[in-house]
Short mmCIF file of C-alpha atoms in Angstrom, two decimals:
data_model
loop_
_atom_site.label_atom_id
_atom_site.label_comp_id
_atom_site.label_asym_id
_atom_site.label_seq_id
_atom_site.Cartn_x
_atom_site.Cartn_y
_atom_site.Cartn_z
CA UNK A 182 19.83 53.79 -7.54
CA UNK A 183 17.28 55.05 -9.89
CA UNK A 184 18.70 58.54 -10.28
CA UNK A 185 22.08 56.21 -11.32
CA UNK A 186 20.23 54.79 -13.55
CA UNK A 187 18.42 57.43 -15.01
CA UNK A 188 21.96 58.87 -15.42
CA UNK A 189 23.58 56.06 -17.04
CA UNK A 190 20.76 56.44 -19.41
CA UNK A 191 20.86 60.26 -20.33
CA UNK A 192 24.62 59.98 -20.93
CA UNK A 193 23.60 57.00 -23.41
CA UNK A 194 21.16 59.10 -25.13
CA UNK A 195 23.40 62.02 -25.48
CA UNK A 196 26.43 59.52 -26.51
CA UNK A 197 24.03 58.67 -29.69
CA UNK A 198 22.96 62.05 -29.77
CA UNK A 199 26.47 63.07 -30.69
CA UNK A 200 27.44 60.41 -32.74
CA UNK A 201 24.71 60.84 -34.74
CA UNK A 202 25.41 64.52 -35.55
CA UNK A 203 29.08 63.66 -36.28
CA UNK A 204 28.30 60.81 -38.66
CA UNK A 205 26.01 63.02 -40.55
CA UNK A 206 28.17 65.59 -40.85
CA UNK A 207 31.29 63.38 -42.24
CA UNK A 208 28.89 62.56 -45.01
CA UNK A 209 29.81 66.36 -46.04
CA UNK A 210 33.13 66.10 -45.48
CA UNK A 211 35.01 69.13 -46.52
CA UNK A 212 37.59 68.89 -49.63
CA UNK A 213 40.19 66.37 -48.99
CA UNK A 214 44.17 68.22 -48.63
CA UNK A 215 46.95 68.32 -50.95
CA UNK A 216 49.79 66.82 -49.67
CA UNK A 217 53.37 68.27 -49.91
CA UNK A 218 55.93 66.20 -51.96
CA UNK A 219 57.07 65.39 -48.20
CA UNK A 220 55.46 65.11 -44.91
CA UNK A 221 55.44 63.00 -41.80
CA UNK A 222 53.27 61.90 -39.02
CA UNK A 223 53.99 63.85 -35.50
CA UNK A 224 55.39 61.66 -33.18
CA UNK A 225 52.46 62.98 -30.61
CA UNK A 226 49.41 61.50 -30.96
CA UNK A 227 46.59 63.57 -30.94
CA UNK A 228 44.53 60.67 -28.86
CA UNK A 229 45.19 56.95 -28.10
CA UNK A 230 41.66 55.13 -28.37
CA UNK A 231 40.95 52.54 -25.05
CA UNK A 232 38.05 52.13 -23.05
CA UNK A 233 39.19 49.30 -20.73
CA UNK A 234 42.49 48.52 -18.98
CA UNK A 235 43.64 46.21 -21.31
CA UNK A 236 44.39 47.55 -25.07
CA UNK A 237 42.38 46.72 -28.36
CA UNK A 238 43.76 43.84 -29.91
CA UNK A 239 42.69 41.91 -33.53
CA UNK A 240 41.58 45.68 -34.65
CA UNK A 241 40.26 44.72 -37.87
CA UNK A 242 39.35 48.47 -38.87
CA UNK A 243 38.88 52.12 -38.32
CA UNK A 244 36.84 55.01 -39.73
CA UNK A 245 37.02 58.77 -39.27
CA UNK A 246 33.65 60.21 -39.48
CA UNK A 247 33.39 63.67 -38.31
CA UNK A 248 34.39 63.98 -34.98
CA UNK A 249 33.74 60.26 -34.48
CA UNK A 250 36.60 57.45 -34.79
CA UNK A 251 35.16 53.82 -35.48
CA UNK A 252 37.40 50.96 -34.37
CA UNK A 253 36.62 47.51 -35.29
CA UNK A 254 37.98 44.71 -32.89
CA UNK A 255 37.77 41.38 -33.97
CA UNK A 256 38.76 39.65 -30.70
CA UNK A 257 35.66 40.55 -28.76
CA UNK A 258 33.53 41.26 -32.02
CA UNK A 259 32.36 45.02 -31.08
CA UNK A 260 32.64 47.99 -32.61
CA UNK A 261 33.51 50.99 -31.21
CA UNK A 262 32.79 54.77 -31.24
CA UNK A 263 35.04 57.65 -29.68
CA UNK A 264 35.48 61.27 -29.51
CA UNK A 265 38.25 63.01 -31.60
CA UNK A 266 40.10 63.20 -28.13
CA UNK A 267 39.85 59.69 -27.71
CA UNK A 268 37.19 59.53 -25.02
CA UNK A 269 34.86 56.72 -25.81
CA UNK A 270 31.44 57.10 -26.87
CA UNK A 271 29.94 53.50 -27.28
CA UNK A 272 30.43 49.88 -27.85
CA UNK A 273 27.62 48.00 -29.84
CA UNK A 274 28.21 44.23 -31.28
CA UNK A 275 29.70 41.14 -29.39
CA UNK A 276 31.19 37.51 -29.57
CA UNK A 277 27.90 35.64 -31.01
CA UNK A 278 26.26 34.90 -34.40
CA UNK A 279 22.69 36.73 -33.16
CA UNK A 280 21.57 40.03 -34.36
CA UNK A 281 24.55 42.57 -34.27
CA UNK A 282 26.62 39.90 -32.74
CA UNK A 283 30.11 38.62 -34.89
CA UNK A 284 31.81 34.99 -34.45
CA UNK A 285 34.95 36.52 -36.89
CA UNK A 286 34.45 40.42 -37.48
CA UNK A 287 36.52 41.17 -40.97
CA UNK A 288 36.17 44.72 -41.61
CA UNK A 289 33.88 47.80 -41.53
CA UNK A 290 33.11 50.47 -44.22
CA UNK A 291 31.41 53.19 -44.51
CA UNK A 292 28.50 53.46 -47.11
CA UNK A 293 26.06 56.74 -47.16
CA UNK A 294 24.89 56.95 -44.17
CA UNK A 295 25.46 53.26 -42.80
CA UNK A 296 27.58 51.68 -41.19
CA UNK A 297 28.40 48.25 -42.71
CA UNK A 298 30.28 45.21 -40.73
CA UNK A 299 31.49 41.62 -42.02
CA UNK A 300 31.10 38.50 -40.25
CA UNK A 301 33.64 36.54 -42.29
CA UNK A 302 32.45 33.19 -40.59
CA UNK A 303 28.64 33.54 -40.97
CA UNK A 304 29.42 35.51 -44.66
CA UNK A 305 26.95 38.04 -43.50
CA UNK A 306 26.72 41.80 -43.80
CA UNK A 307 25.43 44.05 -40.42
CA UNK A 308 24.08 47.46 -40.98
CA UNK A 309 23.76 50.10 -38.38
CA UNK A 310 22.71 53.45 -38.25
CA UNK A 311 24.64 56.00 -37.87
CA UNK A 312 24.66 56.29 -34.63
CA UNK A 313 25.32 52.35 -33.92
CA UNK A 314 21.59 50.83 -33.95
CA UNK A 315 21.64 47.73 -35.47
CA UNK A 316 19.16 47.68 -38.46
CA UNK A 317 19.61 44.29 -40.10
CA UNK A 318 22.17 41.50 -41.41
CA UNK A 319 22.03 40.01 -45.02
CA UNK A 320 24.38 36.71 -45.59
CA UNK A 321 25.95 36.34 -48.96
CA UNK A 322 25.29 32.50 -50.28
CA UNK A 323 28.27 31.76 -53.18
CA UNK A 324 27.60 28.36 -54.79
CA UNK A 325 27.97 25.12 -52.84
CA UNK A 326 32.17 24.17 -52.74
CA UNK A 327 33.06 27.88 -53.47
CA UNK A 328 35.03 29.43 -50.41
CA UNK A 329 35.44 33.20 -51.16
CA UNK A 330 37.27 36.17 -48.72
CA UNK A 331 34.97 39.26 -49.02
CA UNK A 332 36.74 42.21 -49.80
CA UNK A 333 34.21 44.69 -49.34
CA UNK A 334 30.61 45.96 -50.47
CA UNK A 335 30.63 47.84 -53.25
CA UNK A 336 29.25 51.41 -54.94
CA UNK A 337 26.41 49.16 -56.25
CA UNK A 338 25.24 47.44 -53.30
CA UNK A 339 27.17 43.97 -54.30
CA UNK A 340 30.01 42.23 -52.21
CA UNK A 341 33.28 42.21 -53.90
CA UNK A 342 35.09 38.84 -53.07
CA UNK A 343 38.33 36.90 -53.79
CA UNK A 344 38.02 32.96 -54.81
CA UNK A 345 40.71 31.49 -55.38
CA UNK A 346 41.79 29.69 -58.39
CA UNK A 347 42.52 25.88 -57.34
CA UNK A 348 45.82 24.39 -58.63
CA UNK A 349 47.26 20.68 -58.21
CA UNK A 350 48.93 20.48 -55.02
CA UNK A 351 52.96 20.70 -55.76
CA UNK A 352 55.44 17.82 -56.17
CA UNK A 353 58.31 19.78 -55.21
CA UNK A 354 59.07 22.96 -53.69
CA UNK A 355 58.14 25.93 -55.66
CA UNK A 356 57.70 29.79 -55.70
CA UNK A 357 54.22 30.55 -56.93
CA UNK A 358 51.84 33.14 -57.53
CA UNK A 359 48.45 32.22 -57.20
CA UNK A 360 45.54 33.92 -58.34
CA UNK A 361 41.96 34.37 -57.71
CA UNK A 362 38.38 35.02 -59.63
CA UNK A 363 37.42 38.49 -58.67
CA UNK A 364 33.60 37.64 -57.91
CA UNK A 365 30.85 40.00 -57.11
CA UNK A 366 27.25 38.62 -55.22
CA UNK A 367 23.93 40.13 -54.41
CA UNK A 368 23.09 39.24 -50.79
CA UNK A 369 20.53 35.92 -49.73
CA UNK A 370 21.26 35.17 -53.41
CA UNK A 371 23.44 32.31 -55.16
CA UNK A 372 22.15 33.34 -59.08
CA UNK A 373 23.41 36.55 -58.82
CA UNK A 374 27.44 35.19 -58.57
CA UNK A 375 29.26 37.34 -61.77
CA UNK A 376 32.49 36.85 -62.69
CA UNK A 377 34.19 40.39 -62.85
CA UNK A 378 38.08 39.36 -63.39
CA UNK A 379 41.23 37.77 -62.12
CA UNK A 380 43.44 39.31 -59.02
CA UNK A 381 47.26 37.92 -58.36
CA UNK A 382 48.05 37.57 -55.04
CA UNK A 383 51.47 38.48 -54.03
CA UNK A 384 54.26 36.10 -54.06
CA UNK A 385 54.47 32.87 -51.61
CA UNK A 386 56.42 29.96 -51.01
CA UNK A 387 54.90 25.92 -50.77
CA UNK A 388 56.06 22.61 -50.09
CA UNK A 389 54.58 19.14 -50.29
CA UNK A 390 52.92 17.65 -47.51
CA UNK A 391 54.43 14.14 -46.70
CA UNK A 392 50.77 12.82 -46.49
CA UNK A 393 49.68 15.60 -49.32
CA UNK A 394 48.22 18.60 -49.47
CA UNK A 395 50.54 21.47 -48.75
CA UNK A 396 52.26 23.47 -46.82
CA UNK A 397 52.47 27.80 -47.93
CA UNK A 398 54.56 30.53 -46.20
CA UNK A 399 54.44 34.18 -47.03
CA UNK A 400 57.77 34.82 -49.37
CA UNK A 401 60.39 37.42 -47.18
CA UNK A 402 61.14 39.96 -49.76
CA UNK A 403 58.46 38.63 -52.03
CA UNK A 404 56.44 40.67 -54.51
CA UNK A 405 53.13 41.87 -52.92
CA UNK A 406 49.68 42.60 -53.83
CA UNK A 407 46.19 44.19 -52.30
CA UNK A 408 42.66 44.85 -53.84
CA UNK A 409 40.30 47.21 -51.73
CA UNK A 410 36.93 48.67 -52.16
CA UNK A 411 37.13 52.18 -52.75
CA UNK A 412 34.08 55.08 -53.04
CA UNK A 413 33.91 54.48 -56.74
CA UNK A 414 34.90 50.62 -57.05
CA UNK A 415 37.66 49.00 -56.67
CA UNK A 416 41.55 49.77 -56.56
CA UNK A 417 43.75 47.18 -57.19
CA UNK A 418 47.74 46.75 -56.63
CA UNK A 419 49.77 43.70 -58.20
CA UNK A 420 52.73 42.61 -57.71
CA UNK A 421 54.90 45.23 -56.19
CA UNK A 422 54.16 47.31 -60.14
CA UNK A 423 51.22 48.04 -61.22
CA UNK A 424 47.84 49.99 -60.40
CA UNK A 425 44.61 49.19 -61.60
CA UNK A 426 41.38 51.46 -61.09
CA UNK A 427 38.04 49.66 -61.93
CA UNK A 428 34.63 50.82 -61.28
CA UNK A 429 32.13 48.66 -59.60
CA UNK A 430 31.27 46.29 -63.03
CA UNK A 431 34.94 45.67 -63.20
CA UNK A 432 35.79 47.82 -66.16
CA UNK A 433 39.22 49.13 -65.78
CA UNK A 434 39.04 52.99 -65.80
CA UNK A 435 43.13 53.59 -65.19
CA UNK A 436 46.69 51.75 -65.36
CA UNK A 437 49.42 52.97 -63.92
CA UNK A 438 52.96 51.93 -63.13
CA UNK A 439 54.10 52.36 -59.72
CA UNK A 440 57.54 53.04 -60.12
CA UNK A 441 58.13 55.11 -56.96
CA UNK A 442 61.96 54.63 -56.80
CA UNK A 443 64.43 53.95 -59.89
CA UNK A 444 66.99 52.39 -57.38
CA UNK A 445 66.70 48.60 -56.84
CA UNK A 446 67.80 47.45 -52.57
CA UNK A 447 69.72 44.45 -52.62
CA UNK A 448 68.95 41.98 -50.06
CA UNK A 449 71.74 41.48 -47.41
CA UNK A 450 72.79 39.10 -45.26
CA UNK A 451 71.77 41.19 -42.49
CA UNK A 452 68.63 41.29 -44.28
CA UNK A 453 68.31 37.69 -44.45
CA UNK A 454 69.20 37.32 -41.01
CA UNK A 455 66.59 39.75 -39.62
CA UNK A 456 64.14 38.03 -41.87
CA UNK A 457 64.51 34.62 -40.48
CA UNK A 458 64.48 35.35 -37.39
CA UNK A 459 61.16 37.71 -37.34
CA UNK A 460 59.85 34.20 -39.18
CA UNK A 461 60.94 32.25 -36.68
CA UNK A 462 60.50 33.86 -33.69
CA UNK A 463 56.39 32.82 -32.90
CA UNK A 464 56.25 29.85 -34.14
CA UNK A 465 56.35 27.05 -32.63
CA UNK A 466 59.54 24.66 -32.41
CA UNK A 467 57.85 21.39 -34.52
CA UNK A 468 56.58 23.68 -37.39
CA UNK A 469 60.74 24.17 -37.87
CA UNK A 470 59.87 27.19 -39.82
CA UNK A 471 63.77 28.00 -39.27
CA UNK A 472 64.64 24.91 -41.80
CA UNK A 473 61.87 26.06 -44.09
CA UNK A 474 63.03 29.97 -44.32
CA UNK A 475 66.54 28.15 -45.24
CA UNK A 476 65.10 26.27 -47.64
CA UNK A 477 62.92 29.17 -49.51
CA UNK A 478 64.93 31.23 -52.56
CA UNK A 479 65.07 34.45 -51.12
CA UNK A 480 64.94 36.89 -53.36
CA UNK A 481 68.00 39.15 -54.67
CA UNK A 482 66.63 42.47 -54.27
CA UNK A 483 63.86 44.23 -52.20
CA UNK A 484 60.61 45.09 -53.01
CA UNK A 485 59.31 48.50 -53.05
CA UNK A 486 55.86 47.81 -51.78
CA UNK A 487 55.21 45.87 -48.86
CA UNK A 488 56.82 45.42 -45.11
CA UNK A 489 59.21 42.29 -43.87
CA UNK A 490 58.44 43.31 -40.04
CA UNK A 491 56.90 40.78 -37.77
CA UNK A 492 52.74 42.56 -37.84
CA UNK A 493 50.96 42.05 -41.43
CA UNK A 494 50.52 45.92 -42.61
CA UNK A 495 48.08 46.92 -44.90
CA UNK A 496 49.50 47.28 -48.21
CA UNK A 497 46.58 49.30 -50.07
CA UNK A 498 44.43 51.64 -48.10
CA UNK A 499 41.13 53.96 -49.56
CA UNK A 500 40.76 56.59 -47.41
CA UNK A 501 37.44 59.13 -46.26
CA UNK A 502 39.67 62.06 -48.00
CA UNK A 503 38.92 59.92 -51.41
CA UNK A 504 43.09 58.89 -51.19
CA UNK A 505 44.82 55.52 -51.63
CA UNK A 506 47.40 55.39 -49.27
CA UNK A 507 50.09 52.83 -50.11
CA UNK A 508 53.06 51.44 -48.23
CA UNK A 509 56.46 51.53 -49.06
CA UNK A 510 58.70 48.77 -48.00
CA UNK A 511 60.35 50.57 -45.54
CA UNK A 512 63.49 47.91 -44.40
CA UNK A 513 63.85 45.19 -41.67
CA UNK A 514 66.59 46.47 -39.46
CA UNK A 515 64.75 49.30 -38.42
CA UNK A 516 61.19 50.44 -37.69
CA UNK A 517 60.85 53.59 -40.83
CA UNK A 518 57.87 53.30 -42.99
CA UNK A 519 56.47 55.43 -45.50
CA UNK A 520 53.56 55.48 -47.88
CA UNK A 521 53.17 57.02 -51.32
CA UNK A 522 49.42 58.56 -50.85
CA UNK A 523 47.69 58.65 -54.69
CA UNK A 524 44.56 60.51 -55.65
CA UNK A 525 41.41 58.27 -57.05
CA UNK A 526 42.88 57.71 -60.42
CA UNK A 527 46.41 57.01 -58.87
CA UNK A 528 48.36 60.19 -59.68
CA UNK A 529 50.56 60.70 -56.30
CA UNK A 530 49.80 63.32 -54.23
CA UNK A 531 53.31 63.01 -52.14
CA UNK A 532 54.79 61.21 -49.67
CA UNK A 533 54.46 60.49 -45.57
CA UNK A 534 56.78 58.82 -43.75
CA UNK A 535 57.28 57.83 -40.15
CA UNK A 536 59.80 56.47 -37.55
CA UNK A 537 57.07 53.91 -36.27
CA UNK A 538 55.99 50.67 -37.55
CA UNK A 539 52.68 51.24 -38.43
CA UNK A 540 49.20 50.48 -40.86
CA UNK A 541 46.87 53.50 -41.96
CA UNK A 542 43.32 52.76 -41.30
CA UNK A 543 41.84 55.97 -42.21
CA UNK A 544 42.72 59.40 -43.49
CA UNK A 545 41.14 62.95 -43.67
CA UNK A 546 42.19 65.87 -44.43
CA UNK A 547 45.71 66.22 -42.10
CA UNK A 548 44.69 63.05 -40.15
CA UNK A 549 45.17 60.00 -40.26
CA UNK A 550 44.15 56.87 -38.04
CA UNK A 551 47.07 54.56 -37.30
CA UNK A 552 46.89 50.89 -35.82
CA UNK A 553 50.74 50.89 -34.47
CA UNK A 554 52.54 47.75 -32.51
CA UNK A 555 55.34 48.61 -29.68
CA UNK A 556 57.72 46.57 -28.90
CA UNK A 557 56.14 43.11 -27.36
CA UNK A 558 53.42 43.33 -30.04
CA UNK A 559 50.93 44.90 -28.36
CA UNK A 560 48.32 47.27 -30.38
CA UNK A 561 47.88 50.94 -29.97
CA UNK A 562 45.38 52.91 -32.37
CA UNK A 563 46.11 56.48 -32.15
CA UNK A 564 45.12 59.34 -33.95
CA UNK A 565 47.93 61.57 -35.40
CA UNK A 566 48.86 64.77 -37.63
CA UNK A 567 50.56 65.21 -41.13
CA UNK A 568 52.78 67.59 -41.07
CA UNK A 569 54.19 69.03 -43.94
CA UNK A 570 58.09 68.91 -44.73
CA UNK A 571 59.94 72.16 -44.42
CA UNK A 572 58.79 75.00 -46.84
CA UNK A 573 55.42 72.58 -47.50
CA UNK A 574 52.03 73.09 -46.49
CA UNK A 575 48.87 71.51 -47.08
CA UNK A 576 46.12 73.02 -48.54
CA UNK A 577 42.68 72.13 -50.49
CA UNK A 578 43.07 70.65 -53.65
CA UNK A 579 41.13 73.13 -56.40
CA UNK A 580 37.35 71.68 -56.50
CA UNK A 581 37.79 69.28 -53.66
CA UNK A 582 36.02 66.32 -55.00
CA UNK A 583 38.63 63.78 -54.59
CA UNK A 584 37.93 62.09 -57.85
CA UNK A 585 41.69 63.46 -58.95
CA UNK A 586 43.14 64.61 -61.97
CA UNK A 587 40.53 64.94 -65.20
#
């Protein structure tokens, strides 16, 4: 029993071991790739990431560092560590609100060489080392009333949050874009709260409650939006058109218009069809969501940001490689999806697309770390290659710093 032990213990030691040398040598990361104008994801996975019979579900997150993939998973509030080739390395966290223990597990990020989780619940920040020792948790205190979504922890050591603007409850059905105070805090602090700017949130749909309030459903077909923290501050997309860069004060460094197609979709009847069902189909019957998708004004044409399937895909995602990856709307009859990929200051790069529903986590060089769904909704997280479209090929952008065109 001893030498078991003993055993379990070495092959702990050397798990950190290797972790530890992969994390530290991400933080060197060699120069991020050039896309083609075309590529697409290989319908092979390179690895699928479990460690248990059942599969991950509520993944909140995923790095590439090195040789090391991260995987956040809210449902069970761990975080976990595998190999390249999907063999897992180690688990740390758990259901709890103790040390290195989450009660609602938002996201993870890499910053230098720690590794930073959010407890949405608690509003507190865990750090680990690089190899997954827990080394302390700071809690963000906004001012009393103020209920803020963290976005992430920015370049300068502050949290980056979302708190939204309060408007009068409706008298009548509306279509409404709301928007919120872009808000950056110092941790165990409430003085430090600063005002950095507004954010629109992508388009929705509310009601009246009969006893007040109000009821708000995500708009089919609706405009979207996304805000994300990014290696030099913060990248922001608004509805469906435009692409701010700020750094981590707010300042706006870069504007751009995403016009990624000059053809405008209509929406169909098939569309609409598809769409109410996929809003229908989970809820349950008392909500009568069915009467409420009838009732919303749907509208003419399609977006060309977003997705109308039934899993909510990441609109904006910063990547190791110093990318934004951003996804196309990609239909509702079918399962295609593509993303533009832009460099730091949002010139595109080129284009990947794939035949599976899917939301990038992470990216480097020809990787890229996918949370996918099949067909009953369960999650996969795989690992999988860009390849290039015929006659492209990726190589190393000139300089490789990933700060994009001067």
């Amino acid at each position: 029993m001893k030498q078991a032990i003993d055993g379990r213990r070495l092959f702990s030691l050397a798990a950190v071991g290797l972790i530890a040398m992969a994390l530290a040598t991400s933080c060197r990361e060699a120069a991020p790739a050039a896309l083609a104008a075309t590529s697409s994801l290989d319908a092979v996975p390179l690895a699928v990431l479990s460690h248990r019979a059942e599969p991950l579900f509520q993944v909140v997150g995923g790095l590439i560092a090195g040789d090391i993939l991260i995987i956040a998973e809210r449902s069970r509030g761990e975080i976990h560590f595998f190999s390249r080739r999907g063999a897992h390395l180690r688990t740390v966290g758990r259901l709890g609100n103790g040390p290195g223990e989450f009660t609602h597990l938002a996201w993870i990020q890499r910053r230098g060489s720690l590794l930073l989780a959010f407890d949405q619940s608690e509003r507190r920040l865990s750090e680990f080392t690089v190899a997954g020792d827990f080394v302390r948790a700071t809690t963000v205190r906004p001012p009393e009333g103020e209920a803020i979504r963290a976005v992430g922890v920015l370049p300068n050591g502050m949290l980056l949050a979302r708190s939204q603007l309060l408007i009068p409850p409706p008298v009548a059905p509306r279509l409404v874009t709301r928007r919120s105070s872009l808000m950056r805090y110092a941790f165990t602090t409430e003085a430090s709260a600063e005002r950095i700017g507004e954010f629109a949130e992508g388009e929705k749909y509310e009601e009246p409650r009969p006893r007040g309030g109000r009821s708000v459903a995500e708009l089919p077909f609706g405009l979207q939006s996304d805000i994300a923290v990014t290696a030099d501050g913060i990248a922001m997309v608004e509805l469906d058109s435009l692409l701010r860069i700020l750094d981590a004060s707010g300042k706006v460094q870069t504007v751009r218009s995403l016009a990624l197609s000059s053809r405008a979709d209509p929406v169909t009847a098939a569309d609409k069809a598809a769409a109410r069902r996929i809003f229908t189909e989970d809820a349950p019957p008392r909500l009568k969501w069915g009467e409420v998708f009838d009732r919303m004004p749907i509208p003419r044409t399609r977006p060309q940001l977003g997705w109308a399937g039934p899993h909510s895909v990441r609109l904006l995602a910063p990547t190791t490689s110093g990318h934004l990856w951003i996804t196309e709307f990609g239909g509702i009859n079918d399962s295609h999806v593509s993303w533009s990929v832009l460099d730091a200051r949002g010139k595109q790069l080129g284009r990947v697309t794939s035949v599976q529903e899917a939301t990038v986590l992470d990216a480097v060089e020809d990787l890229v770390l996918l949370l996918l769904w099949d067909v009953d909704g369960v999650e996969s997280v795989q690992l999988r290659r860009v390849t290039p479209a015929l006659g492209g090929s990726l190589s190393h952008s000139a300089g490789g710093s990933g700060k994009g065109d001067r």
